[in-house]
Structures are given as C-alpha cells and as structure tokens.
Amino acid sequence: MIFSQKHLPLFFVRVLIVFANFGFPWAQDNREYKIGAIFDESNSNQERALKEAVREINEFDEDINLSLLIKRIPRDNPYEATKATCDLLEDGIVGIFGPFSEDNSNTVQSICDLKEIPHIEVRWDDYPQNGTLVNLHPYPDTLTKTYYDLIVSWGWKNFVILYENNESLQRVGELTKLFEPKTNRIVMRQLNSVKSGGNYRPVLKEVWRSGATHFLLDCSIEILEDVLRQAQQVGLMTSKHNFIITNLDLHTIELMPYQYSETNITGMRFLDPENVNLTEKATNIYESENFQIFMGYRLRLSEALTYDAVKMFANALKASEPLVEPTKISCYNGNDKLRSGTTIVNMMKGLEYPGLTGVIKFDIKGFRTNFGLDIFELMEGGQTVVGHWNSSKIPPLNISRINIPPEFDSDDIRNKTFKVMITLTEPYGMRVDSLLPLYGNDQYEGFAVDIIKELAAIRGFNYTFLVREDMKNGEQDAKTGKWNGIIGDLIDGVSDLAICDLTITMKRAQAVDFTGPFMMLGISILYTKPTKAPPSFFSFADPFAFEVWKLLIVCWVGVALILFILGRISPTEWENPYPCIEEPEYLVNQLDLRNCVWFITGSIMQQGSEIELKSISTRMIAGMWWFFTLLMVSSYTASLASFLTTEKPDPHFENLHELVENAEAKHIRIGAKDGGATESFFKDKYAADENGDFGKAYKLMMKSREFLKIKENKDGVAEAQKGYYAFFMEDQSIEYETQRKCDLTQVGNKLDEKGYGIAMRKNSTYRNSLSTGILKLQNNGKLAELKRKWWEERKGGGQCYDDGGSSDATPLNLSGVEGVFWVTIGGTILAIFFAILENSMYILKKSRRTGVPFLETLKDETKFYFRFGEMEKEVGMTEESTKEGSEENGEIPYGFVQKEGSAETIQSKKSKKRRSRSRRSRSKRSRTNMELRPPSVRSPSRKPPSVNSNQTGWLNNEN
Ligand code: GLU
C-alpha cells in the first residue's frame, strides 16, 4: 500500500487543489455563495475587515461571488448564538465566521459540527481543532514556547507573571511548567480588571515593594494601556525594570510615553505594521480617505486574521466548487447537512495561503504552523525589531537586533569627537572670567555650552568648542547663494555642530540639518522703560472710563428725581411744620427738588446735608445711594492711587503698528542685528507687502542702518538704552537683558514663533541621536534648570524683578463697576414699590374714613402729586386726625380727614385765624429750619376745602 488510510483524504484534497489551480472543466462561472458571520456586539473592526475582504473578492475575483449575512449577538450568550446560527443555516450559507467570545463560539461550533458547516475562527483557543472548525490564530502552546524562548534568551531567572483572567492564566500556566522550580523563582499576580474596577495600582505597588524588576505581562489589549500607565505611576518603569508583553497587539497602542523611560520593554507581533500591503489594507479597512503610513499600527491581529480567513475560505470554496451545493438547513431536522462542508474545511486546511499574517498553513492536527513573529523592543526611536521567532526553524528564536535604524542607535556617536562652533553671545556662549589661564573647552561657559556638555554626557561623544568671532550666525548671499557665518562653517566642514542663539529658519533648514528646538522664542521690541508722563489737567478724571462718568451723572440725576417723586407720594414725608400746634392747617414736605439734589450730592461727597428722611421708601433709596457712593468713591480712590503712581510710556507706543506709525514723528529709530534671522524676517515681509507694518518697519530699519549697523545684539541693547531706539530682538534674549538692565523693557507681544536648534551638515547620521537627547533634557527638566541658571541666577540675573513702577493703570470701565449700578437700580425699584405700598395703604385708610371711594381718593391724591411746585398741603383737622396723626412721636399723621357736613366748622373764622397765625409763625421758622422750604420758593398753599365738597380729604385738590 502506498497510502495509508489516514492519508487518503489529504490525497483527495491535493488532487482537488491541482484542479482548482488549473480549472474544472465542468465548473460554472461566478457562482454566488452566502457566508454568515456572527459578531459579538463590540467587534465592529473585525466586521469591517470581513466586509473589506468580501468586497475585494467580489470586485477582483471573477470566479466567485460572496454575499454576506451578518448577525450581532451579545457576548457569552449561547441562546442568542444558537438562534443566530440556525437563522443563518436556514438562509443556505456555506460557512460561518466568528463569533469571538468563548461561550458563543463553542455554541456555534457544536451546531456547525452537527450540520457539517465550516466554522472559521480567529481567536485564541486551546481546544483541539477537529470537526468543521478552522482557526487561523496561532496555537497557544506554540506561543507559550515563544515566551519561554524569549525569557531564556533574555536570561531571566526570577520574574513576576502579571496575568488578567482565566484565559491568560491558561497561557502563562503552561509557561511556568517549562521552568525548573529549583532554579527559577516565578511569582504570579492577577490584574483583575473586573474586581479592581480598572485600578491595578495596589497589585503593581505590591510588586514594586517586593523589589521585582522582571515582569511577564499577559492581559487583553483593552486594559494594557491602563496597566502600563499605572505601572509607570507606581515607579515600575525605570531603567532597571524589564517587561515582556505577550499581547500580540502591543504595537497598536500608544507607547510613546514609555519610549524615553529606558525601561526594557519587549513585545512580539505577527504583523509588520510598516509593510506597504498591510498598510494599504488597513487604510481600506478603516475607510480612511488617504493612504496613511501609520494605519498599519492600528490594525489588530484579529482583524488581519479575519481578512485572511475570508480570502482563504474563498479559495477553498473555489477549489471545492463542483462539490458544493448550498442548501437551506433546518436546525431541527436531524438529516439536514451541508454535504460538501467537510470538503471545504479539508480544502482550507490543505491550502497554503500568503496572507497579511504571513503564510497560513495548518499541521496535521489542524493547528496553524510555520508562522513567524517579530520580536521588538521599545527604544527611543520607537518599536525596534530585535529578532524573529519562527515555529519551523531550529532554534525558533533568532535574536539578532536586526532592523535597527542607525540614526536611532543611541550608541552611534559614542566616542566620536565633534567640533562645535559657538559665538560669544550672552548668555549662550561666554568666556569664563578667571584669573588663571584656561585652555580648551574650559574657557567657555553659557547656556549653549552647558547643553553640549549634557548631551555629551548622555550620548558619550567628545567635543571641542570653536568660536566664531564675528558673531555671524549665517546669512545667504542673494547672488552667489553662499552662506556665511556659522552656517557657512558647517557647510565648509570647519565645524560639525553649531550652537548659539541660532534660529531655525526655513532657508537655513534647507542648507543644514537642525535638531529639534531646545528653546522656543519670537521676535519682539526692546525699548526704554516708560518715564513718568506729567499729569494732565484733568487727570483726576482718569480713574474712571468716560462711560462710567456718564452713567454716574445719569444715576445722580435719576436718583435725585426718584427721591423727589417718592418724597411726594410718601405720606410720612409730609409733616406738621409746627409740632406744638396739634392741628396744623397744612403739612410741609422737605423733599423738594433742590433738597433732593443737595442730599444726593452730599452723599457722593461723603458729606451730610441735614435732611432727614422719614419714610421707608425714601430711606431705602437713600441707603442704596449711600451703598453706591461708598463703592464708587472707594473704587475711585483706589484707582486714583494707582494712576498717581503709574508711569506712562513716553514716547508712547505699545505695539508694532503704533511704533511704525509714530516713529518718524517722535524721532524713534528702529534696528535689528545685521544679517540676523530677525532682519531677514522683516526683509521677507517687506518683499511680500511693502506697506504692511512689517514692511514699514523694515524700511525704517534700513534708514537707521545707514547711520548705525548693529553687529551684535549687545550693540543694539546699548543703543536702546540711550533712548528713542526700538531694537527688534528675540524675546528670550530680551528677557535676559531686561533682567539685568532695569531701564529696558519688552514692548508688545511676540511677532512670530520659532526656535533655536543645534545645526549640523545635511544628512548627518547623528541628528536623531542629538534630537532625542534634547527631548530627554527637556523631559527630565534639565533645559528648564539651565535656563533658570543662566537667565536668573548667573551674571547679575533677577535684578529688575520688583520693578512694579511700570505697571500700566487702566481706567476703571463699566464692566468693573457694573454690579454696583445694578444693585442701585434694584434698590431704587424696591424703594418705588414700597412707596406705592405705603401710599396705597394710606389712600385705602383714608377712603374708609371719609367714605369716599378708593379710586376717587386715589385720583385726588395723584392729581396733587403732579403739582410738583407745591410742597405744602392744607389740612382740615378733626378729632380722628389728631389721634392718628400723632406728632409727638413724629409718626406719620395718617388720616387727616374732614367729615362731610363739618365744613362749616372748618370754614369758621377761628380756623382762618389759626391758619394765618400759622403762616406767620412758619415764615419765621423757615428762616431757621432747613427742613422747611424757604419762603422765596414756597409754592402756594392749597386752599381749604369747600363746604359742599364730599371729597374733603386733606389732599382735596379743589383750586
Ligand atoms: N538668532 C538670530 C540668528 O540666528 C540672531 C539674532 C537676531 O537676528 O535677532 O540669526
């Protein structure tokens, strides 16, 4: 026998594959098959991958057409899984993809086994791959072998396994069996995502306290980012810590935060995220509009496997096409089966397919075999492949540190010696003041010098400083295109690196390479500090903005008027002018317009007016006004104080626009360092727009340049100190100068945004090494420390800190006191409300006493209120009135009424005499008592009521 019985099906499959490749003579063209897919509700990306694969097959494969039926079910819900599977079977499908969760998958598998439907899985599953199941995920035991090989290769003896759940315990449990307990100490700790609610710190702290430094981390991709972040938080991400992370999707999460931590993180991946084919597919799967290089870093293994599975299934389907007869299958009919199901499955397992996840091939047990994994380490340059693991090779693990881009290799410049060009520009490069002779690098100090020292310490290179004495950073000759200054030196090979206040500009970046910026800055104006301007004639008005003054006047007039009106309608404000006369003929009111204005004015001036208010409403409005004046006067006083101590710029300009507009009129000259980045910035702006502010500034700059060329910043600063010279300079340098020269200040904001960098020849291999070195200095706070040292602490820094004299006082505008106005308005409205209430009560009472209807009484009273000139009311006294209008206690004489039919009495001579007597004595009294109206302005008294009137109140308005 050539074949054993076991080999027969395999032989049959191989024959079919041969036919498939060369075509079946009886095969029909482009047959359509239905395939089913069951997804756990959360797996939308897998669904996209599946759809993309089906789309490609339908679009590019002429022999076959697939239609996709999708069911979405909750995770671990066997009932729904059964229902979804049976529904799909009744639609006549030829295969089922998914689902992902274990319970659902097992349920689907048992039905598929029964009905001989191919079931394609892409999940971690350590069950035997028999029946109609085809799983494209690498076999767990093989993966365990990978972890083992790696741990051995890294030489770990003792380590901690951090696992998440049962599934990961199964994985790492197998691993522990491979180690010898005597020689290896393995501790296991669970990161229970359910119990901990996402807080893994207690477990991580515990292992940190134990002093463990080597960890094998096995958890789902969903919690991996949290675990790593929390590990960093508790101090497990330092250079002495080592991690092997088993999740095959590690490359898809954000690893940047750990890149510079120097922690040894090793991961493995099935996919090559930078593979063009994979990137292209990922772009399609994620329906990204443009082809994007980083898309490969988003694609997870399960998505790539799903894509491969569909492609492979379609091939198997084509190969077994003549035998495939799709039928509608009922779950409840025991005889219903897909007769060709097993053939398709065998065909799939017999195929060898080059997919996104490498060559897909199954061994005799149906497990995926011959697969390879990339082993990568997280380095400063990102994920760096350091080896390869292949299940078919002996030994499978090959650590070679391959694919390490030279520019990311931090050791690349170790022991190299660079010639570093500097300029002696404070505080970037300076000569050390020393009585002893100094040689070599010791001669120099400064911010840039220190940066080189720090970088050399990190990267291990040597350096020699060279000094460019003419201070030229580098300008390109417009005619010859040749660069001068330190840029020219780099190009000519005089130096290897250049560092000073060297601005990264577009033109320079085309000629040389720059590291990432070590300092950010922008152009601004250096000018003499404002001197005290002589106070103006009306400077007392400065503390308030004009609108506030306007509103203040409106309030002053408004409140006086309202007080006057309320005074008239408040009964309490009408009082007996002769307290000793019990029955006055008339009442007087002190709140005439003049008194009201006087009272309100007195309050503003914080003076008394001796006008005493009596009613609730007038007191309320007075209270509000006092509150208002208290706040306004305090604000005024406070603001005035700062105005008196404020120095105003002289000549006055606060920004570039004002400078260029007033420069000529005020004889201000403008300058910038000759041939520097600042000057060329203005030059470029001038070329673009001559009449813009920048263009005008450049013209003025050129005019000043005819008389004075600024060779270095120091000269410009000295010129600025002389006055009437606006020097354009980079704000970091301005900050340095203004901390030492207290007569200078920065005027206006930054005009642009750029940075200083270290320059080197184009395409230098050490650029990335230096750039990442700078990032490191930035991350560990070294750059900030150096800045503090050279700006604030050394060479007389920090002298001009407490100079508050130049702070600009601004007039208090409406928004600053708006609330006070509103409170006053609110109080006034409340006072009006009280006045109306008071008056209504009085009228009600009066109408009850007199028997005159309320409205009639109200009408009479109202008419009187509108006779603004009258400040006296005549009164007809009765017994009741004396009772109520008690003047002894100064209360409101409510209800001065005249009863109907008693007119005779009131009209009597006695009464008339009394009235004339009263008037005489009042005119005497008015000369001494402020509360009474002066005789000259007194309004005519009201006439006594007529006998027949039935509206006989003390406010009777008969004329
Ligand atoms: N940082 C400038 C440069 O690199 C010099 C100073 C300036 O132009 O303001 O040219």
XYZ file of C-alpha atoms and ligand atoms in Angstrom, residues 473 501-503 508 673 675-679 713 728-730 756, ligand 1:
26
model
C 25.039 83.189 12.638
C 21.211 81.771 19.550
C 20.887 80.103 16.170
C 17.343 80.443 14.891
C 18.790 77.626 6.873
C 21.032 92.610 14.322
C 22.318 89.811 8.876
C 20.440 88.001 11.616
C 17.254 85.975 11.445
C 15.257 88.943 12.739
C 16.399 91.245 9.984
C 22.796 92.165 19.952
C 13.968 94.193 17.429
C 15.295 91.171 19.213
C 14.284 87.627 20.073
C 16.797 77.683 18.444
N 19.081 84.422 16.397
C 19.416 85.248 15.278
C 20.018 84.391 14.196
O 20.129 83.221 14.347
C 20.305 86.374 15.668
C 19.608 87.389 16.474
C 18.558 88.145 15.711
O 18.574 88.189 14.473
O 17.716 88.728 16.391
O 20.414 84.917 13.201
